[in-house]
CSV table of C-alpha atoms in Angstrom, one decimal:
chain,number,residue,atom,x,y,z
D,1,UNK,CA,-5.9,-2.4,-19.5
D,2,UNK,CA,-9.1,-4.1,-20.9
D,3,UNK,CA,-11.8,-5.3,-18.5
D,4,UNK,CA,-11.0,-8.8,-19.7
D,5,UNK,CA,-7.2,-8.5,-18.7
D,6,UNK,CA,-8.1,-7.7,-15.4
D,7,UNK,CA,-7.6,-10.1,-12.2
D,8,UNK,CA,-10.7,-11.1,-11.1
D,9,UNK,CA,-12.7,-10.0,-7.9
D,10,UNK,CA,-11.0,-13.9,-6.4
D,11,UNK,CA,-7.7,-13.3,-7.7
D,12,UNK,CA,-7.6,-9.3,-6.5
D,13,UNK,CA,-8.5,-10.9,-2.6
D,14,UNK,CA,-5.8,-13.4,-2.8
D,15,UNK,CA,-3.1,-10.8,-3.9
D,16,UNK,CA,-4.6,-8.8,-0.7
D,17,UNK,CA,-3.9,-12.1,1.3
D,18,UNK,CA,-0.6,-12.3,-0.1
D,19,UNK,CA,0.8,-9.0,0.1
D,20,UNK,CA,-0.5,-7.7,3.4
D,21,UNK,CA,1.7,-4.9,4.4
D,22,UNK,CA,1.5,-3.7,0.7
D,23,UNK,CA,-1.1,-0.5,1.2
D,24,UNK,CA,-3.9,-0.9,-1.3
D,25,UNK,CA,-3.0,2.0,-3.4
D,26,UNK,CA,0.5,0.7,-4.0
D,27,UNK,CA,-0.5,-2.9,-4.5
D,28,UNK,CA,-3.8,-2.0,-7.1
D,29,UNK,CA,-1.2,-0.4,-9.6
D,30,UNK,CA,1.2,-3.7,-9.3
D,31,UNK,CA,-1.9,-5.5,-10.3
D,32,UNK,CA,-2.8,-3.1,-13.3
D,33,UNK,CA,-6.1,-1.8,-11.7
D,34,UNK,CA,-7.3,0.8,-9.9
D,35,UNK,CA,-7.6,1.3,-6.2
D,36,UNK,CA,-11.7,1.5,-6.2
D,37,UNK,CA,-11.6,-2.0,-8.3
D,38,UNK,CA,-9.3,-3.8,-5.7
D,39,UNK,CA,-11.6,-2.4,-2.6
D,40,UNK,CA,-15.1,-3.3,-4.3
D,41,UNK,CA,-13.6,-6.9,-5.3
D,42,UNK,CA,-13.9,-7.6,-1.5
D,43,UNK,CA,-18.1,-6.8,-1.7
D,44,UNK,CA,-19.2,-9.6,0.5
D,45,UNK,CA,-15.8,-10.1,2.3
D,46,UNK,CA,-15.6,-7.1,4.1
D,47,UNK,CA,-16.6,-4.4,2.0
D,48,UNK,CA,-20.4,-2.8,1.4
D,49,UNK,CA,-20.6,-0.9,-1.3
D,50,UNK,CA,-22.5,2.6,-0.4
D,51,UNK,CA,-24.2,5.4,-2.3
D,52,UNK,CA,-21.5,8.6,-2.4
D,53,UNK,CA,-23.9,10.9,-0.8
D,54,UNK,CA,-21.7,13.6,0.2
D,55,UNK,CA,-24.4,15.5,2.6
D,56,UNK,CA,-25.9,12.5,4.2
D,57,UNK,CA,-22.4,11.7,4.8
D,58,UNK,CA,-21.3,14.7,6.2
D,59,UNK,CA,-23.8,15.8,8.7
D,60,UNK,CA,-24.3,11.8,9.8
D,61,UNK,CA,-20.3,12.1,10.6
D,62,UNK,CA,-20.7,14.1,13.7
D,63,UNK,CA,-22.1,11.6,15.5
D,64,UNK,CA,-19.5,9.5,15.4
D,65,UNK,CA,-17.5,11.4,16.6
D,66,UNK,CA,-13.7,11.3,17.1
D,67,UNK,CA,-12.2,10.1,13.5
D,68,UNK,CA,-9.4,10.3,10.9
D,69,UNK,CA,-9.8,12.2,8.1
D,70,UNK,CA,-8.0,11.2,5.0
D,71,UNK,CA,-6.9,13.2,1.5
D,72,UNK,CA,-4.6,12.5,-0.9
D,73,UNK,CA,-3.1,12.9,-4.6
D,74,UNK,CA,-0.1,10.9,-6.2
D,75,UNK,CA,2.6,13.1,-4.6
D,76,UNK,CA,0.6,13.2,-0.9
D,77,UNK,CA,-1.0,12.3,2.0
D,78,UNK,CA,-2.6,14.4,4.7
D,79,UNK,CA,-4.4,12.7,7.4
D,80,UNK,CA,-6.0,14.8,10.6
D,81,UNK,CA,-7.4,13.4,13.4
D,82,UNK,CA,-10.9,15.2,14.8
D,83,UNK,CA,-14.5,15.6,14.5
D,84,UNK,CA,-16.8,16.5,11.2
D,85,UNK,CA,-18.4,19.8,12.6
D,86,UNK,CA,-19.0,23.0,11.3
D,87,UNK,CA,-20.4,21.4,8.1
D,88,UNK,CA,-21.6,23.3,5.5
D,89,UNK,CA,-23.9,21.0,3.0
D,90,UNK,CA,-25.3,21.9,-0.7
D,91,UNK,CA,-24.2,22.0,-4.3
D,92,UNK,CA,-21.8,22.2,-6.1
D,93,UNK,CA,-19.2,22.2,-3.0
D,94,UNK,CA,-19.7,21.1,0.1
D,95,UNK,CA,-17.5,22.1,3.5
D,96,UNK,CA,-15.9,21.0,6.7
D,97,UNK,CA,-15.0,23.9,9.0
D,98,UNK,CA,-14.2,22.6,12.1
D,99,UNK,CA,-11.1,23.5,14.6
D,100,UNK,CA,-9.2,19.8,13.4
D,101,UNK,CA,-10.6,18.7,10.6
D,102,UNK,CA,-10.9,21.3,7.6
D,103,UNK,CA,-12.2,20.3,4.0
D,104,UNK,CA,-13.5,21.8,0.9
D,105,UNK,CA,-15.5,19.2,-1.1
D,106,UNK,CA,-16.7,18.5,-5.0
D,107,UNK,CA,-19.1,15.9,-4.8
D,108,UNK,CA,-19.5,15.7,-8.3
D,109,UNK,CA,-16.2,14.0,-8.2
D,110,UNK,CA,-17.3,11.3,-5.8
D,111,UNK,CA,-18.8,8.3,-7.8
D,112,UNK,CA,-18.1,5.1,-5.6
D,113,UNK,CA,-18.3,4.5,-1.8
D,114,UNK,CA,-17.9,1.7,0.4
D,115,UNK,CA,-17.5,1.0,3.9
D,116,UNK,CA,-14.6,-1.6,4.4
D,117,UNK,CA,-13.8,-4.2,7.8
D,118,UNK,CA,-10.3,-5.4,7.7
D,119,UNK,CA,-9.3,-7.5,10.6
D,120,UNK,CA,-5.3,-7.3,11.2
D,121,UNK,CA,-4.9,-9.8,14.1
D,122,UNK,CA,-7.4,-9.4,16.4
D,123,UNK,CA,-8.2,-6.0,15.5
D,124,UNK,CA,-10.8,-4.6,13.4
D,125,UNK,CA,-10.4,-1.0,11.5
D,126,UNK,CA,-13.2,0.2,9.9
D,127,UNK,CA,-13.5,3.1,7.0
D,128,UNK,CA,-15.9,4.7,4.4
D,129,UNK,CA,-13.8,4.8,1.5
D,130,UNK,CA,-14.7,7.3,-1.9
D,131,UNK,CA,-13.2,7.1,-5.3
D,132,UNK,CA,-14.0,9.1,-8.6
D,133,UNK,CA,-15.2,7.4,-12.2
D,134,UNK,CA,-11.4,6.3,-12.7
D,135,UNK,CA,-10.7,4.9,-9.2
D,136,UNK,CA,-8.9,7.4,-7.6
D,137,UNK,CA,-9.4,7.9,-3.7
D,138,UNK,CA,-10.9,11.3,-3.2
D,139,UNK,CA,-11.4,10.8,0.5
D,140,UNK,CA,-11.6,8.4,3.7
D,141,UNK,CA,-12.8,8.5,6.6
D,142,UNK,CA,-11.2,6.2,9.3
D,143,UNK,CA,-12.1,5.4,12.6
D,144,UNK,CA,-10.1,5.5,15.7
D,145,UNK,CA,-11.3,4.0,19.2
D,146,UNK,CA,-12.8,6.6,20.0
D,147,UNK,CA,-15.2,6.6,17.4
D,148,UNK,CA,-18.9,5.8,18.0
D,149,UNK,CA,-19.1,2.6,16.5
D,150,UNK,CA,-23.2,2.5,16.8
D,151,UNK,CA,-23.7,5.9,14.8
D,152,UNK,CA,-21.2,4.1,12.4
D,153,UNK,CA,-23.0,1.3,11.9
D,154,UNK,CA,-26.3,3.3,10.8
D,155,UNK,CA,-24.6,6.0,8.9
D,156,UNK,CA,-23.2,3.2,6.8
D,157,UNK,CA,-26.5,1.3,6.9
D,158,UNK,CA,-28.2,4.4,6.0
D,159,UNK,CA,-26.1,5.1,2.5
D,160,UNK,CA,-26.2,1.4,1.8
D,161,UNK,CA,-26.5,0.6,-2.0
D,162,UNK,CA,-28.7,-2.1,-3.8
D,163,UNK,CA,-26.0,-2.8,-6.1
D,164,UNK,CA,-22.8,-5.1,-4.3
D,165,UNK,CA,-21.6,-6.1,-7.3
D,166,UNK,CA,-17.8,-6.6,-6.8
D,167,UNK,CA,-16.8,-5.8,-10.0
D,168,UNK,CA,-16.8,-2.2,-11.1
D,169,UNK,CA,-16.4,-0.6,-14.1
D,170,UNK,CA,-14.4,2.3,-13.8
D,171,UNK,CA,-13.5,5.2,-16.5
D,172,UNK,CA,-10.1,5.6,-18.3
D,173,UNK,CA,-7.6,7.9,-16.2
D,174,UNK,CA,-7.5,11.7,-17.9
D,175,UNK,CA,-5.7,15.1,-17.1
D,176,UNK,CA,-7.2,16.6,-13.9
D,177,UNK,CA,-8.9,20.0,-13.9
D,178,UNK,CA,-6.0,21.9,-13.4
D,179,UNK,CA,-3.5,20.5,-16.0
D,180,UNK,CA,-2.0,22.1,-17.9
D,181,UNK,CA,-4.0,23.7,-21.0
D,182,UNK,CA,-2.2,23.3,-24.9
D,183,UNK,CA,-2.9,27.0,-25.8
D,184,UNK,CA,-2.1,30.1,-24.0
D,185,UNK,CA,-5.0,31.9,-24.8
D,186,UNK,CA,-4.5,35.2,-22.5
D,187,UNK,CA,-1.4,37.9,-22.8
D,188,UNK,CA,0.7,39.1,-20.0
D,189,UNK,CA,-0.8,42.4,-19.9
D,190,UNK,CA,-4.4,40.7,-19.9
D,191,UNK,CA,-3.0,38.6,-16.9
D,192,UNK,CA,-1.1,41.3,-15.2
D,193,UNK,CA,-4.4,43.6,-15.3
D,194,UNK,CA,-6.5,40.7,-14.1
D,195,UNK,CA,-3.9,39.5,-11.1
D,196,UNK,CA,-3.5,43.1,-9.8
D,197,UNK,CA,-7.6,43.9,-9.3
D,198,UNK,CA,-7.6,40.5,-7.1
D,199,UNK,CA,-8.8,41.6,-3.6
D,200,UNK,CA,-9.7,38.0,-1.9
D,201,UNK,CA,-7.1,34.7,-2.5
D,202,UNK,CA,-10.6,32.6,-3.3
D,203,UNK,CA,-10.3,34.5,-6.7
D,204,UNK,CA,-7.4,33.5,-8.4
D,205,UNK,CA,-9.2,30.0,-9.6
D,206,UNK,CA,-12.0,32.0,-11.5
D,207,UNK,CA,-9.3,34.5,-13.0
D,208,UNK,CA,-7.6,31.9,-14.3
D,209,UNK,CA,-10.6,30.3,-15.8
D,210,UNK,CA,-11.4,33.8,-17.3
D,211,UNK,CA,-8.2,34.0,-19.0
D,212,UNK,CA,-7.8,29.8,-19.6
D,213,UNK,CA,-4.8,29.5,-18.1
D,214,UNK,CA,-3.6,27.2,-16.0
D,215,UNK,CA,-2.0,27.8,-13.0
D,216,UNK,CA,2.0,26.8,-14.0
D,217,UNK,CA,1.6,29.1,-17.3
D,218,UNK,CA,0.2,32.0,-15.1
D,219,UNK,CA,3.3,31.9,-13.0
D,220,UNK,CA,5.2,31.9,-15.9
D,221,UNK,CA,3.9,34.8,-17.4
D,222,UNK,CA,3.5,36.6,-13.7
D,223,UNK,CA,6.1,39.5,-13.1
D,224,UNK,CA,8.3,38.6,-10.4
D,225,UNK,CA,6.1,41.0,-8.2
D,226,UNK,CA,3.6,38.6,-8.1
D,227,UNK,CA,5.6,35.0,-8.6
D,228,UNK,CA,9.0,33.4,-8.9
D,229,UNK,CA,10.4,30.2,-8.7
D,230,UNK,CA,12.1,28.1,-6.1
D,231,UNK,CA,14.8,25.7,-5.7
D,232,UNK,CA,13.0,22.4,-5.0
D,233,UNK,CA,14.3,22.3,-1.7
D,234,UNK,CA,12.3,25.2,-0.3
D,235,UNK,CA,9.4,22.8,0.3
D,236,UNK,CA,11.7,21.1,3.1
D,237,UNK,CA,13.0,23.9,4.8
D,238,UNK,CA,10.0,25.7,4.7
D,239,UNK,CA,9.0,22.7,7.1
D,240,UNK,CA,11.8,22.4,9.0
D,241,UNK,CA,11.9,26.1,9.8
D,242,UNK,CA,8.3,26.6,10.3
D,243,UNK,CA,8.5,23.7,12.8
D,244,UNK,CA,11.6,25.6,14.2
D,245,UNK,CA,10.1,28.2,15.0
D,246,UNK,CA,6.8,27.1,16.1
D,247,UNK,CA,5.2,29.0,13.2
D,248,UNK,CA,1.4,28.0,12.5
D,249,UNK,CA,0.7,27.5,9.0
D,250,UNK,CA,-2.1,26.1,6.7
D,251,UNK,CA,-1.0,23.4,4.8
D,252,UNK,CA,-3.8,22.0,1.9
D,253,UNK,CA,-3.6,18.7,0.3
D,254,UNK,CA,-6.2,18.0,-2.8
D,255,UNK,CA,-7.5,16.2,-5.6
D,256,UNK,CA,-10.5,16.8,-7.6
D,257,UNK,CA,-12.6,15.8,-5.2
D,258,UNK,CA,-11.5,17.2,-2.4
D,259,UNK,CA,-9.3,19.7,-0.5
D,260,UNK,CA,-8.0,19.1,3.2
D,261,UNK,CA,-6.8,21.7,5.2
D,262,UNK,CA,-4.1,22.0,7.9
D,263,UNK,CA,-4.2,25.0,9.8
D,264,UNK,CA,-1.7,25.6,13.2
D,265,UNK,CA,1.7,24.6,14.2
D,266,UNK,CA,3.8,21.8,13.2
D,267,UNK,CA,6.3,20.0,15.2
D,268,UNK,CA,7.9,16.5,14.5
D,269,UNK,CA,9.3,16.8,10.8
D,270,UNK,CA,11.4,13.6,9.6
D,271,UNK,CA,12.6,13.4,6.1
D,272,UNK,CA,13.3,9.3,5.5
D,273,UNK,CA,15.3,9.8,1.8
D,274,UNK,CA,13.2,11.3,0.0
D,275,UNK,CA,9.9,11.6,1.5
D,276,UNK,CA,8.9,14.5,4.0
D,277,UNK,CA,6.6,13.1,6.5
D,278,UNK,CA,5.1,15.4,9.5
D,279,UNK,CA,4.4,13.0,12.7
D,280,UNK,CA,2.5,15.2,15.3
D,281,UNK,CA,-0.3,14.6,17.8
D,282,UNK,CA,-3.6,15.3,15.0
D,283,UNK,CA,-1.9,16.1,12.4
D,284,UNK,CA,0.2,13.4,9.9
D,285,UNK,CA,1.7,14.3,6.6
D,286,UNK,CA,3.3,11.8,3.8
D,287,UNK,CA,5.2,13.9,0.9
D,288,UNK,CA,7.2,12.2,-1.6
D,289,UNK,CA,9.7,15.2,-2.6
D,290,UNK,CA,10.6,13.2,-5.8
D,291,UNK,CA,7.3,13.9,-7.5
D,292,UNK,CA,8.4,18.0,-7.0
D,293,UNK,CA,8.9,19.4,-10.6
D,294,UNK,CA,8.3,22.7,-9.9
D,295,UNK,CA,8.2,25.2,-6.6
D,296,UNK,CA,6.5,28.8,-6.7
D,297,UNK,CA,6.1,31.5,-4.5
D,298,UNK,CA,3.1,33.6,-5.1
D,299,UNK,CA,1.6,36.8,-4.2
D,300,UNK,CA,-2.2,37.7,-4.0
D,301,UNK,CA,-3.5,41.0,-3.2
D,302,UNK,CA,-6.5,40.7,-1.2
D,303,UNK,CA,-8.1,43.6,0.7
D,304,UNK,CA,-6.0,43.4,3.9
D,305,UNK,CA,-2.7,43.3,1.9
D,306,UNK,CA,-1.0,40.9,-0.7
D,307,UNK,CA,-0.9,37.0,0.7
D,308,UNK,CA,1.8,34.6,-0.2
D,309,UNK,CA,1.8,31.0,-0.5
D,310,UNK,CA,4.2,28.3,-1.6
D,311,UNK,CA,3.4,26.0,-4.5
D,312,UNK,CA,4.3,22.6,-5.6
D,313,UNK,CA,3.8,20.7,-8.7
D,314,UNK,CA,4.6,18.0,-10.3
D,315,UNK,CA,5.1,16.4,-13.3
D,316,UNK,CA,1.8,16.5,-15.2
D,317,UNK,CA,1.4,20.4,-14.0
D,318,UNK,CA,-1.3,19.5,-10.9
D,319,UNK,CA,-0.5,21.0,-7.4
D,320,UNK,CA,1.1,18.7,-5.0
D,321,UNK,CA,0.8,20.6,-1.9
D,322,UNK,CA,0.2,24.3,-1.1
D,323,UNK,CA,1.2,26.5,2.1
D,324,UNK,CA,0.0,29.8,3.3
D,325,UNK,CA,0.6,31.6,6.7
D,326,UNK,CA,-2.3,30.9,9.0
D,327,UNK,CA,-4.6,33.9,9.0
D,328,UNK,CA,-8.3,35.1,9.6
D,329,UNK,CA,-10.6,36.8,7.0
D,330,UNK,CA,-9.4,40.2,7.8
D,331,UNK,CA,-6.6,39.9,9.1
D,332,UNK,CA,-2.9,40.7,7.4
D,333,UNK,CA,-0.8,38.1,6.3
D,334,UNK,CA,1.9,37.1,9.8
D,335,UNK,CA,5.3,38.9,9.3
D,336,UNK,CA,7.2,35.7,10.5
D,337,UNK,CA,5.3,33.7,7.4
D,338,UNK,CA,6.1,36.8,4.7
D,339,UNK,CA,10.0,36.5,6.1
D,340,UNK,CA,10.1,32.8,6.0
D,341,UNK,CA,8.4,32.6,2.4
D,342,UNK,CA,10.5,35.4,1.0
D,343,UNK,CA,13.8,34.1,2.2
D,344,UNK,CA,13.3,30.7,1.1
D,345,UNK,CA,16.0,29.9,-1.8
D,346,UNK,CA,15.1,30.7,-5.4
D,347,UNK,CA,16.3,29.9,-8.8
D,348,UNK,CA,18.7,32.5,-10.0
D,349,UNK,CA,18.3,33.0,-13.0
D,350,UNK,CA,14.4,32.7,-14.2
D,351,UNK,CA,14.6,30.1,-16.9
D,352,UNK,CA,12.7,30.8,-20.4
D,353,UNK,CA,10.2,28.5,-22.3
D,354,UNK,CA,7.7,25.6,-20.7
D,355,UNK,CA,7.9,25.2,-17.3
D,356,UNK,CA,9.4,22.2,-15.9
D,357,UNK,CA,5.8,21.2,-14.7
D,358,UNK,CA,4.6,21.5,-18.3
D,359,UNK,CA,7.4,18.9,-19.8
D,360,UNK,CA,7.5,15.5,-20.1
D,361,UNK,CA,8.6,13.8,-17.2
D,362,UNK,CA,12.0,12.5,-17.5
């Protein structure tokens, strides 16, 4: 949509005002923009536009303490409830490695910030709020009572930015890294040479750089050894039995920007049609199962045995959601996990050409 279609920064609030228990990222694509155009619209009524200085951020987050942490994609949403500790600062990546809230971070990605005071009755909730060029919410940050609202209040004064324009112009929405790429430039000996020298999971991204593949056409081309393909429905019993049987697992929810980790048990699992959502104490998940295109199990050797997680992707050929057994560097990978992910239901006959993930969506 061109700049001068657009709602303006007046008309953006007063669809806000109308359409209040419409969440922000549902109500800027009704209005034909994106979700970092409908949050810097309200510049001067409620929202401070900040720079997106990922370590200044970070190690000002401790402070305040008790928060909740925010990632999602299209398909997603994982929130954990925690402190910022543990941080690990410096380009190009950027980390979180605390006990509650785990994160793996691209700050290249982040291009717009603000921090944002909505008032629902006589409440006020308060977050810093990141987007990419396009508008896409790479993270949030939101705070809870608990929260130290002083070191707050100067972490947000401190990343301030001169410019409050409320009008923003953002870039055209393109594939994300991982999409799928037009030519298959490696063979399946080439891959099969490549996948079986693996010795650590962290790996398997720069092999399939090396061999410009991406991740859907390497399971394709995988021998079953090392991949095969699930019924759809796998992703919801895997969390219905892993809740079952109290089984911790990591659970990691991305976008370009930014990768959010789960890692322990999980316990209150509802699926309301055809969303899965996760409802415990620190730990909230939103999945909408529809978006599923595609479901893989995967093995990587790594030097204390092969690991094995389960994959989901959608439409455009991006992960949705990944899962592994919980495990320390070291260790091997939990039986109980191996059993669970091996005995989840497959596809029975292992279909030929593009992968679902790599058609058009229907």
């Amino acid at each position: 949509m061109d700049q001068r279609e657009k709602p303006s920064p007046d008309e953006i609030r007063r669809a806000c005002e109308d359409n209040p228990k419409i969440r922000e990222h549902d109500l800027a694509a009704r209005l034909g923009i994106s979700e970092a155009e409908l949050v810097a619209a309200h510049c001067g009524h409620g929202a401070v536009r900040i720079e997106p200085r990922v370590d200044d951020l970070l190690t000002g987050l401790e402070a305040v303490g008790e928060v909740m942490a925010l990632t999602r994609n299209e398909s997603a949403v994982h929130q954990k409830i925690g402190v910022y500790d543990k941080v690990v600062t410096g380009n190009p990546h950027a980390m979180v490695l605390g006990d509650e809230i785990d994160l793996r971070i691209f700050p290249k990605a982040w291009a717009y910030g603000f921090a944002v005071e909505k008032r629902e009755g006589a409440e006020i909730r308060r977050s810093l709020q990141f987007f990419d060029a396009t508008g896409e919410a790479m993270h949030k940050v939101h705070l809870r009572p608990a929260s130290n609202l002083h070191a707050y209040q100067n972490l947000a004064a401190e990343l301030v930015s001169s410019d409050q324009d409320p009008i923003i112009s953002v870039e055209a929405s393109g594939a994300r890294d991982n999409a799928v790429s037009p030519d298959q430039a490696a063979t399946v000996d080439d891959l099969r040479e490549h996948w079986s020298r693996l010795s650590d999971v962290h790996q398997f991204y720069h092999m399939l750089k090396t061999l410009k593949l991406s991740r859907c056409q390497a399971m394709r081309m995988a021998d079953e050894d090392y991949a095969w393909l699930l019924d759809n429905d796998a992703v919801g019993a895997l969390f219905q039995q892993a809740a079952e049987d109290e089984m911790p697992i990591m659970c990691f929810v991305g976008n370009r920007g930014c990768i959010q980790i789960h890692s322990g048990p999980i316990k209150s699992v509802k699926q309301i049609g055809p969303r899965i959502n996760v409802l415990d104490e620190t730990f909230h998940l939103h999945l909408r199962t529809h978006h599923i295109r595609e479901v893989w199990a995967v093995r990587k050797p790594t030097r204390d045995g092969h690991v094995t997680s389960i994959e989901a992707y959608g439409a455009d050929g991006n992960m949705i959601i990944q899962f592994f057994g919980t495990r320390k560097e070291g260790e091997r990978e939990r039986s109980d996990w191996r059993f669970l992910a091996e005995s989840l239901p497959r596809v029975p006959v292992r279909p030929t050409g593009m992968c679902r993930a790599d058609r058009p969506s229907d």
